[in-house]
mmCIF file as Biopython writes it, N, C-alpha, C and O atoms, coordinates in Angstrom:
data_model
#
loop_
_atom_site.group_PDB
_atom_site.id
_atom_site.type_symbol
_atom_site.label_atom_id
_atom_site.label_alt_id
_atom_site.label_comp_id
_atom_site.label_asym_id
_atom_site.label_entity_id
_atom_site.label_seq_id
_atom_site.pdbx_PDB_ins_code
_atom_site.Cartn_x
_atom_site.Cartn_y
_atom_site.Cartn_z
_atom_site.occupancy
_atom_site.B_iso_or_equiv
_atom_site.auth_seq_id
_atom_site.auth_asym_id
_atom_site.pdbx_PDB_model_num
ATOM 1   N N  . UNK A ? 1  ? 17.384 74.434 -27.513 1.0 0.0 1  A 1 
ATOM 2   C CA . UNK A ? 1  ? 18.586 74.544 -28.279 1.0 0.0 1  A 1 
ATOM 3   C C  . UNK A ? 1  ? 19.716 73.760 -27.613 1.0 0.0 1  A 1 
ATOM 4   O O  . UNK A ? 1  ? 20.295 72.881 -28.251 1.0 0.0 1  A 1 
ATOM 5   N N  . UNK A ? 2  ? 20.040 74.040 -26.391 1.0 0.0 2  A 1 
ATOM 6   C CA . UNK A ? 2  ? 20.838 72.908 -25.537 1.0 0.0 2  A 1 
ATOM 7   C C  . UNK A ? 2  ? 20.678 71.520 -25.848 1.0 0.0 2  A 1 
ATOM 8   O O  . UNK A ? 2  ? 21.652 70.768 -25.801 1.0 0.0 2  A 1 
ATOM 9   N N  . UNK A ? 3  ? 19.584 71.128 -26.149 1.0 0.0 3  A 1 
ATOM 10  C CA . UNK A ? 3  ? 19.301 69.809 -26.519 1.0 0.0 3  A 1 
ATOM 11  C C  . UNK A ? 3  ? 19.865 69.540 -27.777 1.0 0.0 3  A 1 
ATOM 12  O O  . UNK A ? 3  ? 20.783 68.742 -27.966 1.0 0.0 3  A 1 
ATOM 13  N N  . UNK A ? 4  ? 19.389 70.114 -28.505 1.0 0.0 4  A 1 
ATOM 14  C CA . UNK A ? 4  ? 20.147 69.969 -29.808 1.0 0.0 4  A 1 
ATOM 15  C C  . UNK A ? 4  ? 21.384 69.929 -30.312 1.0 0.0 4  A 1 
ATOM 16  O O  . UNK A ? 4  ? 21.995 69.343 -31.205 1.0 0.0 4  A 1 
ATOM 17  N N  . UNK A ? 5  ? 21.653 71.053 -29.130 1.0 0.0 5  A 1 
ATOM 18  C CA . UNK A ? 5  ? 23.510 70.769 -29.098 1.0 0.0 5  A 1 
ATOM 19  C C  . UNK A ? 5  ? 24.001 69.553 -28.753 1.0 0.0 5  A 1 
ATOM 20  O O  . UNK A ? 5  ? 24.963 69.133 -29.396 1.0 0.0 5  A 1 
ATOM 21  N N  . UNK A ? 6  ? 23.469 68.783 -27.722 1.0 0.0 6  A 1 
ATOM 22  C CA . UNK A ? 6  ? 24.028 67.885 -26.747 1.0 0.0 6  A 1 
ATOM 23  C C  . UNK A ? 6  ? 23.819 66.744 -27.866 1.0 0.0 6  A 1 
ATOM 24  O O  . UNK A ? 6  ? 24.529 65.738 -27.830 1.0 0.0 6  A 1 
ATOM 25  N N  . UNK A ? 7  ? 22.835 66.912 -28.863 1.0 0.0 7  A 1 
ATOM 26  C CA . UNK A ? 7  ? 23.017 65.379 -29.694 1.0 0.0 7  A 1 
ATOM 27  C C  . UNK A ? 7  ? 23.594 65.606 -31.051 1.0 0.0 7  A 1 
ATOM 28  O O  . UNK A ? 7  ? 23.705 64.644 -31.812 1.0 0.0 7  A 1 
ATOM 29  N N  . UNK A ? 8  ? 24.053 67.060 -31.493 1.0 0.0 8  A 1 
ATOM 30  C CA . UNK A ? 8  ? 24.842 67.324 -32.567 1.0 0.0 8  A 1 
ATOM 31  C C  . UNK A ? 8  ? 25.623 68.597 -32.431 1.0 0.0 8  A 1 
ATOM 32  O O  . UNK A ? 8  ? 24.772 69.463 -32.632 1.0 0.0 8  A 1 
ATOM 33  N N  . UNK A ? 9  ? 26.675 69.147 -32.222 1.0 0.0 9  A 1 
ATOM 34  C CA . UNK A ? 9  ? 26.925 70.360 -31.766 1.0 0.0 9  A 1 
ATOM 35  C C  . UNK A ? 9  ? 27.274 71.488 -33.347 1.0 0.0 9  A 1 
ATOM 36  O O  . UNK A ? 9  ? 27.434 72.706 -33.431 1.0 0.0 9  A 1 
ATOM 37  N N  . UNK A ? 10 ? 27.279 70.587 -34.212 1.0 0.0 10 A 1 
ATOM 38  C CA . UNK A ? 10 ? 27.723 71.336 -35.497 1.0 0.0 10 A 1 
ATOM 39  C C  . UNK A ? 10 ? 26.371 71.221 -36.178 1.0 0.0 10 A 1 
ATOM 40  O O  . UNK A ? 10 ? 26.299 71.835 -37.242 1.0 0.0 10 A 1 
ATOM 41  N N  . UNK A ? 11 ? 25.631 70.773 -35.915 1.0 0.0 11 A 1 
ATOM 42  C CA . UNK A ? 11 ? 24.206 70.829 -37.178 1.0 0.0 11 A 1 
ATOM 43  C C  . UNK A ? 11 ? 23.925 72.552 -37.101 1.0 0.0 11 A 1 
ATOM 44  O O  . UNK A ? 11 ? 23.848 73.260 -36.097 1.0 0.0 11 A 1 
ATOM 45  N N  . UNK A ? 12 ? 23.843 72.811 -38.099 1.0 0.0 12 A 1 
ATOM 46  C CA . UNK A ? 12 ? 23.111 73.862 -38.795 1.0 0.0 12 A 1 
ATOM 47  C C  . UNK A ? 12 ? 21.540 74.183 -38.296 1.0 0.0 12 A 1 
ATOM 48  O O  . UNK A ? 12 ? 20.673 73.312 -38.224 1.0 0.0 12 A 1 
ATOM 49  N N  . UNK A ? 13 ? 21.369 75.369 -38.019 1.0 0.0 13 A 1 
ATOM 50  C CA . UNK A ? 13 ? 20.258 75.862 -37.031 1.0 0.0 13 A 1 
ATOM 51  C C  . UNK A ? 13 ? 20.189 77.484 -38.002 1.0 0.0 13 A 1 
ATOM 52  O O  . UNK A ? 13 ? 21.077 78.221 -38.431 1.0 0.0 13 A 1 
ATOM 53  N N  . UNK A ? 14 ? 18.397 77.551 -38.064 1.0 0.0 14 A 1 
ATOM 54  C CA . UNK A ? 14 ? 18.534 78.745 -38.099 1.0 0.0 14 A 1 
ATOM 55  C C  . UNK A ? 14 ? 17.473 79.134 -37.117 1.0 0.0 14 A 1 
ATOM 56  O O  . UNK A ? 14 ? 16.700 78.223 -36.819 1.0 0.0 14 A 1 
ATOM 57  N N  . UNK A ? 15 ? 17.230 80.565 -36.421 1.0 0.0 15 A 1 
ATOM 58  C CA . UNK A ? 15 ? 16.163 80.668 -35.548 1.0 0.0 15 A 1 
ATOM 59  C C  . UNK A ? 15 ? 15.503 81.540 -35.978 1.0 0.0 15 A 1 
ATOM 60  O O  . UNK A ? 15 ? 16.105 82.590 -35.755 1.0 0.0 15 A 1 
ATOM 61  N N  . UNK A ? 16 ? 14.191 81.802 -36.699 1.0 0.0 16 A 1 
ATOM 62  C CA . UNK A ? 16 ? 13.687 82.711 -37.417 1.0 0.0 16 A 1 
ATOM 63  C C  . UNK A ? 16 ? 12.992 83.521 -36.303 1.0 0.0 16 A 1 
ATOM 64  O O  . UNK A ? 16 ? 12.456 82.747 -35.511 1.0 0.0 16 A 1 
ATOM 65  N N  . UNK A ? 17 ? 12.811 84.877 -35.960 1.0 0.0 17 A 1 
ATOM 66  C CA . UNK A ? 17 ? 11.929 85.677 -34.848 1.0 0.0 17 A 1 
ATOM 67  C C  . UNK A ? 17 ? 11.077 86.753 -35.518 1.0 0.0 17 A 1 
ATOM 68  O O  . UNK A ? 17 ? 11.502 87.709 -36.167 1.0 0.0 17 A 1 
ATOM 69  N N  . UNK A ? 18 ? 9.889  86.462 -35.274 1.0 0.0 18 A 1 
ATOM 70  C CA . UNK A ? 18 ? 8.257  87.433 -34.951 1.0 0.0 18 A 1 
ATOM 71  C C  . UNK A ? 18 ? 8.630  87.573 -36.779 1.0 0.0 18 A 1 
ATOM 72  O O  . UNK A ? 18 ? 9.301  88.532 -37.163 1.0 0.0 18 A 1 
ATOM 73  N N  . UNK A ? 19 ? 8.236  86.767 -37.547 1.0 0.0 19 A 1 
ATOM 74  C CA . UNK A ? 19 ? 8.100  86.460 -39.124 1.0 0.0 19 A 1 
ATOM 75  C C  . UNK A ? 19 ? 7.312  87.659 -39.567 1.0 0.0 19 A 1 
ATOM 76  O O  . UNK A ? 19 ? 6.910  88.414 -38.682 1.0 0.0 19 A 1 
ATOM 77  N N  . UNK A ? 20 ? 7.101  87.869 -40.533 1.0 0.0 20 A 1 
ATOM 78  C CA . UNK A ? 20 ? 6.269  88.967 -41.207 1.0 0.0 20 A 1 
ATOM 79  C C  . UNK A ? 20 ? 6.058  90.226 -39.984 1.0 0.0 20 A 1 
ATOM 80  O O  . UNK A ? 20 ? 4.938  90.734 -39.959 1.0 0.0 20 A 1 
ATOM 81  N N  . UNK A ? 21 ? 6.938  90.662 -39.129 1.0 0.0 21 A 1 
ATOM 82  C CA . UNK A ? 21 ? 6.544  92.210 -38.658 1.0 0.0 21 A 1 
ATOM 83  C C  . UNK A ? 21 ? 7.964  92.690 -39.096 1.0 0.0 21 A 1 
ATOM 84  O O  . UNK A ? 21 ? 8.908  92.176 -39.695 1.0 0.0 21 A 1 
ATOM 85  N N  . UNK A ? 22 ? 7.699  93.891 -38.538 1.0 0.0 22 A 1 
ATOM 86  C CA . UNK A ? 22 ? 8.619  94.552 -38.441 1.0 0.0 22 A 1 
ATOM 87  C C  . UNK A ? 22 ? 10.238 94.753 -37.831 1.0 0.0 22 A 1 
ATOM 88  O O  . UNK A ? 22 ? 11.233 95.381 -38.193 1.0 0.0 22 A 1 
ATOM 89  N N  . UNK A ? 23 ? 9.937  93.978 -36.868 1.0 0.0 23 A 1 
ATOM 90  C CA . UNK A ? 23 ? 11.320 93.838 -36.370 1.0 0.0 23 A 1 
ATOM 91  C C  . UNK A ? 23 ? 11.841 92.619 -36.298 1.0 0.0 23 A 1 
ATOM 92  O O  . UNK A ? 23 ? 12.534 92.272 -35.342 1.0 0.0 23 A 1 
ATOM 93  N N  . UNK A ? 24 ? 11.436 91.501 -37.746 1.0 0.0 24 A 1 
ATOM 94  C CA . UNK A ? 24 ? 12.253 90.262 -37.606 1.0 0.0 24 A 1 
ATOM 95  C C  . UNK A ? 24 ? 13.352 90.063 -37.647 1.0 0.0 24 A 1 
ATOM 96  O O  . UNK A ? 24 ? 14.097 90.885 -38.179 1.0 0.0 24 A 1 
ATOM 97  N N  . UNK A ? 25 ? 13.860 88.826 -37.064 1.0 0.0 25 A 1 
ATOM 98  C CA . UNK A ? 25 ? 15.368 88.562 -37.157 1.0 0.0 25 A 1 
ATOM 99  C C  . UNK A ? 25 ? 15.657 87.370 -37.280 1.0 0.0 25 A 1 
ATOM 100 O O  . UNK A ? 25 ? 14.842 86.494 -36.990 1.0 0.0 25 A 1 
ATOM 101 N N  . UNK A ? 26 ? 17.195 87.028 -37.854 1.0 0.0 26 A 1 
ATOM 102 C CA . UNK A ? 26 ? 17.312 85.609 -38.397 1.0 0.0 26 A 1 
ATOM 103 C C  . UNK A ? 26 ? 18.725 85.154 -37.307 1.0 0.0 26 A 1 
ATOM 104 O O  . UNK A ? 26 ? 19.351 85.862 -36.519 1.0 0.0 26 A 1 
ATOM 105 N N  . UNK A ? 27 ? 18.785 84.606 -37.438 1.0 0.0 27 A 1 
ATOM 106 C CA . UNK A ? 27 ? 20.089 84.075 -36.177 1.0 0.0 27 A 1 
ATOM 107 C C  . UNK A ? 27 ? 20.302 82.619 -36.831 1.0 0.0 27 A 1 
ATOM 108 O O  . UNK A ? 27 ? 19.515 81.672 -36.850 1.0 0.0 27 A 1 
ATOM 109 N N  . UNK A ? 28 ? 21.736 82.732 -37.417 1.0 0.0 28 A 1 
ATOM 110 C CA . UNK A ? 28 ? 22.005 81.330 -37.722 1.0 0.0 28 A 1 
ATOM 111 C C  . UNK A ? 28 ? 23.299 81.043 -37.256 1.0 0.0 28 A 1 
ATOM 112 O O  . UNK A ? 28 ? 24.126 81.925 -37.025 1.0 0.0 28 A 1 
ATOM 113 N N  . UNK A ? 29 ? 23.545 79.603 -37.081 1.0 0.0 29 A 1 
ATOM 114 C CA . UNK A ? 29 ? 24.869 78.870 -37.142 1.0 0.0 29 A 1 
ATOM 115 C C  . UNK A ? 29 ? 24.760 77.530 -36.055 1.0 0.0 29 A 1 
ATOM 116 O O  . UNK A ? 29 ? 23.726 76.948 -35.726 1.0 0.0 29 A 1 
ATOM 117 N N  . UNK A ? 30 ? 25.951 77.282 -35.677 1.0 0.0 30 A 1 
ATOM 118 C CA . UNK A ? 30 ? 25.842 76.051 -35.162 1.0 0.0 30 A 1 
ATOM 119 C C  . UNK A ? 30 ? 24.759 75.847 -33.977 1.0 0.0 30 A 1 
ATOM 120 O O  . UNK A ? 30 ? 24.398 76.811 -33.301 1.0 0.0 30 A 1 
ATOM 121 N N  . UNK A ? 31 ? 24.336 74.739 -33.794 1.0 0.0 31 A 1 
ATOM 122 C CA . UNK A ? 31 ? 23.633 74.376 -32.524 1.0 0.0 31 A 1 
ATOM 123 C C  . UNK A ? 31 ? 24.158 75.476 -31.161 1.0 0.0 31 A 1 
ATOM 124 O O  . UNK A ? 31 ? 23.642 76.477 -30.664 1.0 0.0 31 A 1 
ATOM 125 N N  . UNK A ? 32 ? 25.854 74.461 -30.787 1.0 0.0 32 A 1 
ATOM 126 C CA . UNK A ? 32 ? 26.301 75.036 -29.907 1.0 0.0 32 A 1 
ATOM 127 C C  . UNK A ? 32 ? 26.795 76.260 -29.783 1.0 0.0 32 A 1 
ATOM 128 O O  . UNK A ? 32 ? 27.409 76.459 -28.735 1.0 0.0 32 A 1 
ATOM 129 N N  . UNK A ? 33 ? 26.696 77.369 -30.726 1.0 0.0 33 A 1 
ATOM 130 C CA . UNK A ? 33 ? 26.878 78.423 -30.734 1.0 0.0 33 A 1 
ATOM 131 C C  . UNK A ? 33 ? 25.320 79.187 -30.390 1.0 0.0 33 A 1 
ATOM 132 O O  . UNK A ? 33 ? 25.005 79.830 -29.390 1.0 0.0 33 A 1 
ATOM 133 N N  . UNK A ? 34 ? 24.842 78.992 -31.103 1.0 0.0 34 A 1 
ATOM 134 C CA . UNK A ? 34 ? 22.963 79.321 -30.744 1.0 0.0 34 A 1 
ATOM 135 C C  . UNK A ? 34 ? 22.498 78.899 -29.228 1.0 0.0 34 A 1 
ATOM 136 O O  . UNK A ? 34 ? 21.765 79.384 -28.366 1.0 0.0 34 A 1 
ATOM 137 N N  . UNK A ? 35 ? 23.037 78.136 -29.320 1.0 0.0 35 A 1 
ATOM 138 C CA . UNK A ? 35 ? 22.454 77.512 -27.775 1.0 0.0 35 A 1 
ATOM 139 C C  . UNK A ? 35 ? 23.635 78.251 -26.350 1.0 0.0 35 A 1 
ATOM 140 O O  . UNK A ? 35 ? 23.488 78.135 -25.133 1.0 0.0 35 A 1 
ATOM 141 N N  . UNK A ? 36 ? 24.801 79.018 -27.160 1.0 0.0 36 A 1 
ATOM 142 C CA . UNK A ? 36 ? 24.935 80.340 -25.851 1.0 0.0 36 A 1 
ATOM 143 C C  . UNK A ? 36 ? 24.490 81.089 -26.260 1.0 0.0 36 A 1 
ATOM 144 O O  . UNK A ? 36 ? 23.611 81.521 -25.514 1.0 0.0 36 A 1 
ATOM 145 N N  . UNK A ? 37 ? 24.588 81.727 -27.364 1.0 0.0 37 A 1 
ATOM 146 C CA . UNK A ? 37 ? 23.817 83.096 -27.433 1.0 0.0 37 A 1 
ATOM 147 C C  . UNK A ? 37 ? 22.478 83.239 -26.972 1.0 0.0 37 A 1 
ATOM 148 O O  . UNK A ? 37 ? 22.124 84.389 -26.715 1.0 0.0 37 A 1 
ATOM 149 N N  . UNK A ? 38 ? 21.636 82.290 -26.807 1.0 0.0 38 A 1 
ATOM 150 C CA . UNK A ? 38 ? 19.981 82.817 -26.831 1.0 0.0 38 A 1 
ATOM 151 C C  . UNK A ? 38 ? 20.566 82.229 -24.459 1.0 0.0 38 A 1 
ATOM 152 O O  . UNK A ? 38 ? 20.052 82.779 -23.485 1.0 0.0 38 A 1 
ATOM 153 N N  . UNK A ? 39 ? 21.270 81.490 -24.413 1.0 0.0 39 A 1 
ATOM 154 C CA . UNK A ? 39 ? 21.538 81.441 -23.254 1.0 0.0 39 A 1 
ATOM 155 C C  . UNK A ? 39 ? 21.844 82.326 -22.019 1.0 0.0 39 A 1 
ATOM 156 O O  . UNK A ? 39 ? 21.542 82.212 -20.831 1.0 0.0 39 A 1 
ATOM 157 N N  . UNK A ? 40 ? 22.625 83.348 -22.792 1.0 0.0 40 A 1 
ATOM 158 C CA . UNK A ? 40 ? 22.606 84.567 -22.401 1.0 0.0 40 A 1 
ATOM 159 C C  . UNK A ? 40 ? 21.651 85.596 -22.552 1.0 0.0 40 A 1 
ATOM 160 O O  . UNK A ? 40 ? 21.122 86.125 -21.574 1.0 0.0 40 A 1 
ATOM 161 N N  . UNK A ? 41 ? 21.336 85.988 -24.005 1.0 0.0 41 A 1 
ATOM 162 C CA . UNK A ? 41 ? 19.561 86.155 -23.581 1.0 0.0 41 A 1 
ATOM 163 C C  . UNK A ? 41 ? 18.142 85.406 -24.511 1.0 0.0 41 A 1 
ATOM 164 O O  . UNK A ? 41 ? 18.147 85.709 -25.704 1.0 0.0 41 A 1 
ATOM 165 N N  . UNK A ? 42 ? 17.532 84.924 -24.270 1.0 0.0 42 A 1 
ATOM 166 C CA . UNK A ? 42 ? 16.502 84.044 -25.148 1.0 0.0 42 A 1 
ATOM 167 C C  . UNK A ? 42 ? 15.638 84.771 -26.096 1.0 0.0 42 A 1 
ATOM 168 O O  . UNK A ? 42 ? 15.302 85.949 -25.979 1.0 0.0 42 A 1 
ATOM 169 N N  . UNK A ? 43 ? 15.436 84.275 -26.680 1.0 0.0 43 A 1 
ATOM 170 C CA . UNK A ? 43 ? 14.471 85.102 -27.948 1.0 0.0 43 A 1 
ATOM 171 C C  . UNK A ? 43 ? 13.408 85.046 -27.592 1.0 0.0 43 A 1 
ATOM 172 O O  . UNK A ? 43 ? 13.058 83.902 -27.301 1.0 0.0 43 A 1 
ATOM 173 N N  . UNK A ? 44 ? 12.574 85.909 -27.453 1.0 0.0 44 A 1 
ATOM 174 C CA . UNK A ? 44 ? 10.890 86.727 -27.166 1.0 0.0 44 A 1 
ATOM 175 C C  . UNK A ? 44 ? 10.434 86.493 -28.262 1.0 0.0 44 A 1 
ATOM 176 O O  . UNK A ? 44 ? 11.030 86.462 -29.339 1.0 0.0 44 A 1 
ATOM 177 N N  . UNK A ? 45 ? 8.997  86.258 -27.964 1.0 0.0 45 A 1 
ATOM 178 C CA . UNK A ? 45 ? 8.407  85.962 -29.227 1.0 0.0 45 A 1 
ATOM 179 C C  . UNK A ? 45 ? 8.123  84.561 -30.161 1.0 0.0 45 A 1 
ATOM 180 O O  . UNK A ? 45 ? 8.621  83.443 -30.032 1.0 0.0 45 A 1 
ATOM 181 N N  . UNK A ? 46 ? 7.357  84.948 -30.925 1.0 0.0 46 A 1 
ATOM 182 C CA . UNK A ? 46 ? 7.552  83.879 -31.512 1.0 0.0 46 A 1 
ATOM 183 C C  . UNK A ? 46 ? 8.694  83.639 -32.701 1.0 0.0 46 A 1 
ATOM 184 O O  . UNK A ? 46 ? 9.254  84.484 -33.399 1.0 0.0 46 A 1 
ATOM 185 N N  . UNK A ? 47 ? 8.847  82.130 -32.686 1.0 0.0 47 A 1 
ATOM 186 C CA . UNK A ? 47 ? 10.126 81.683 -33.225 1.0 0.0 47 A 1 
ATOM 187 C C  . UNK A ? 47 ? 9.710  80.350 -34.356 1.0 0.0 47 A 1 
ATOM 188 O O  . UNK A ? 47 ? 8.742  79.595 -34.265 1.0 0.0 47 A 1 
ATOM 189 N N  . UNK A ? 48 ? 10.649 80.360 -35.282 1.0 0.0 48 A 1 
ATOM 190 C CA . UNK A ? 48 ? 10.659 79.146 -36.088 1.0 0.0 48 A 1 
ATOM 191 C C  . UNK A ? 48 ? 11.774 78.679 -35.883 1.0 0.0 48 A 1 
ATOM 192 O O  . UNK A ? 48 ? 12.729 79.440 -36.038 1.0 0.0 48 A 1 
ATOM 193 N N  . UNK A ? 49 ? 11.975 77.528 -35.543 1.0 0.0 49 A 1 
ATOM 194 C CA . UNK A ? 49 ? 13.430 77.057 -35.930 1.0 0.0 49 A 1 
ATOM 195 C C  . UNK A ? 49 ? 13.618 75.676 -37.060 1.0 0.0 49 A 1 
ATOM 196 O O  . UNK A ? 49 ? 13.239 74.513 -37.199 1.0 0.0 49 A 1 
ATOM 197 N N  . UNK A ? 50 ? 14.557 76.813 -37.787 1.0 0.0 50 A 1 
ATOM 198 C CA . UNK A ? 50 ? 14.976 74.942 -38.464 1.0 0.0 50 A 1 
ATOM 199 C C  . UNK A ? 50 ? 16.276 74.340 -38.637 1.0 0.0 50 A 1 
ATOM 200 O O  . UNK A ? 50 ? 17.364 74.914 -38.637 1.0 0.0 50 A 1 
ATOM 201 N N  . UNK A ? 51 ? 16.069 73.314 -38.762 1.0 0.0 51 A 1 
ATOM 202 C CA . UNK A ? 51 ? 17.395 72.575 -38.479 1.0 0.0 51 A 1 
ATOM 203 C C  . UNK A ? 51 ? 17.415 71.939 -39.677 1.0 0.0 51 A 1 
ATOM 204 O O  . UNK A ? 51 ? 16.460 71.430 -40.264 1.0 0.0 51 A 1 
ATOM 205 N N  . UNK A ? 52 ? 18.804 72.004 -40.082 1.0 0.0 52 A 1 
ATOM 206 C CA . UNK A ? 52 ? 19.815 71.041 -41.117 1.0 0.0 52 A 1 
ATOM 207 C C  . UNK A ? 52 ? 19.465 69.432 -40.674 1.0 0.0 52 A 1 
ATOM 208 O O  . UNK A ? 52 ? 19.204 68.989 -39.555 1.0 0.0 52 A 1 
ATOM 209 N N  . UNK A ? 53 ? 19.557 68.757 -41.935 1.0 0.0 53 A 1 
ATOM 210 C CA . UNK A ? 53 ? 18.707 67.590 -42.516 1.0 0.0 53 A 1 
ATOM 211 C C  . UNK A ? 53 ? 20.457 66.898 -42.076 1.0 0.0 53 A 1 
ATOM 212 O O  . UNK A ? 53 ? 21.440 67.558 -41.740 1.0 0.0 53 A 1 
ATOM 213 N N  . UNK A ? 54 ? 20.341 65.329 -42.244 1.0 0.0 54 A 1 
ATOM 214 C CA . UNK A ? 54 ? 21.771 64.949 -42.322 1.0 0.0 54 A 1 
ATOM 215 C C  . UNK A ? 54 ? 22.441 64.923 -43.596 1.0 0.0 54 A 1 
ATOM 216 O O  . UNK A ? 54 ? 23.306 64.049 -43.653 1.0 0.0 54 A 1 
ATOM 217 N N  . UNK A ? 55 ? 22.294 65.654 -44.685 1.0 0.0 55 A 1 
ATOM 218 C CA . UNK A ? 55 ? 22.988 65.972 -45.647 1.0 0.0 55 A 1 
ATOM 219 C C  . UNK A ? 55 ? 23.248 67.120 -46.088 1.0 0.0 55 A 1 
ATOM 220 O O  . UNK A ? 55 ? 23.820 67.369 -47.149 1.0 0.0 55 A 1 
ATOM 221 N N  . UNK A ? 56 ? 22.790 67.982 -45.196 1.0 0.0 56 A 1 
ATOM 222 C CA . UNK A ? 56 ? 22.885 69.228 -44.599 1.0 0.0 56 A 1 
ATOM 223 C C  . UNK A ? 56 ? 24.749 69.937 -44.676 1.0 0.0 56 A 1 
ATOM 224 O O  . UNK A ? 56 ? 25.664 69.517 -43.968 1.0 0.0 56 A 1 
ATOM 225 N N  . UNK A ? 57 ? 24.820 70.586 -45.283 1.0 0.0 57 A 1 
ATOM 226 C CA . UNK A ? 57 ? 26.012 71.198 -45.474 1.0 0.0 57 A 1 
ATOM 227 C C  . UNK A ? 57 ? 27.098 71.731 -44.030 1.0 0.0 57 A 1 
ATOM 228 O O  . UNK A ? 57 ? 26.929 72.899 -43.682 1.0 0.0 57 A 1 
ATOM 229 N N  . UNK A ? 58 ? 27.667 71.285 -43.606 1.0 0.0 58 A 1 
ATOM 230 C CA . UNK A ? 58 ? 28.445 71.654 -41.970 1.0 0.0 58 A 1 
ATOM 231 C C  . UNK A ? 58 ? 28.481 73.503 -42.217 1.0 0.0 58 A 1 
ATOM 232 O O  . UNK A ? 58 ? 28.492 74.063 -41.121 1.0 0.0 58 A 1 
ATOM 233 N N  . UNK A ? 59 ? 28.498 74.402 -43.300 1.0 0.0 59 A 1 
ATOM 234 C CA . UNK A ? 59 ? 29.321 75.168 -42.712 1.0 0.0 59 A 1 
ATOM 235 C C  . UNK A ? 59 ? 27.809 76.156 -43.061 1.0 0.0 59 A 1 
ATOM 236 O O  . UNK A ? 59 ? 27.063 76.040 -44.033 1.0 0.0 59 A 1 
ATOM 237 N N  . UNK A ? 60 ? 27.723 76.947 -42.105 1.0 0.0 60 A 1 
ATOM 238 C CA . UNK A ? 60 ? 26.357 77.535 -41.885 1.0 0.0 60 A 1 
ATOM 239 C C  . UNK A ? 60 ? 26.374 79.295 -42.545 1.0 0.0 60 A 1 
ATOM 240 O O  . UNK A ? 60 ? 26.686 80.168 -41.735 1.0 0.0 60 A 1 
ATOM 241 N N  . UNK A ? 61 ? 26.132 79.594 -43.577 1.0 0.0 61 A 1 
ATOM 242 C CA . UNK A ? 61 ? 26.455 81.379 -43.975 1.0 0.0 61 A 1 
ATOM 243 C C  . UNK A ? 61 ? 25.257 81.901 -43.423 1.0 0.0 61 A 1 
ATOM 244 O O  . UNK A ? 61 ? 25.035 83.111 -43.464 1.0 0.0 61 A 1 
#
């Protein structure tokens, strides 16, 4: 995620965690916002991430 920040800090990120169980979770918004939060603590598990295309809308809901 650091990486991603460092070559776009506003692209749109979402981080999908442990898909089809029970305790999934979605975590979205900017690169550089994602890239402290999981910095402070990282996501377990398995993960999808996807990232905004370059026509990709800046503002992330």
């Amino acid at each position: 995620m650091q990486a991603l920040a460092a070559l776009d800090s506003d692209i749109p990120v979402c981080v999908a965690r442990e898909l089809t169980k029970t305790f999934e979770t979605y975590h979205r918004g900017s690169a550089s916002r994602l890239a402290a939060e999981f910095a402070e603590c990282p996501p377990r598990g398995e993960i999808v991430l996807l990232v905004g295309g370059v026509n990709a809308p800046r503002a992330v809901r």
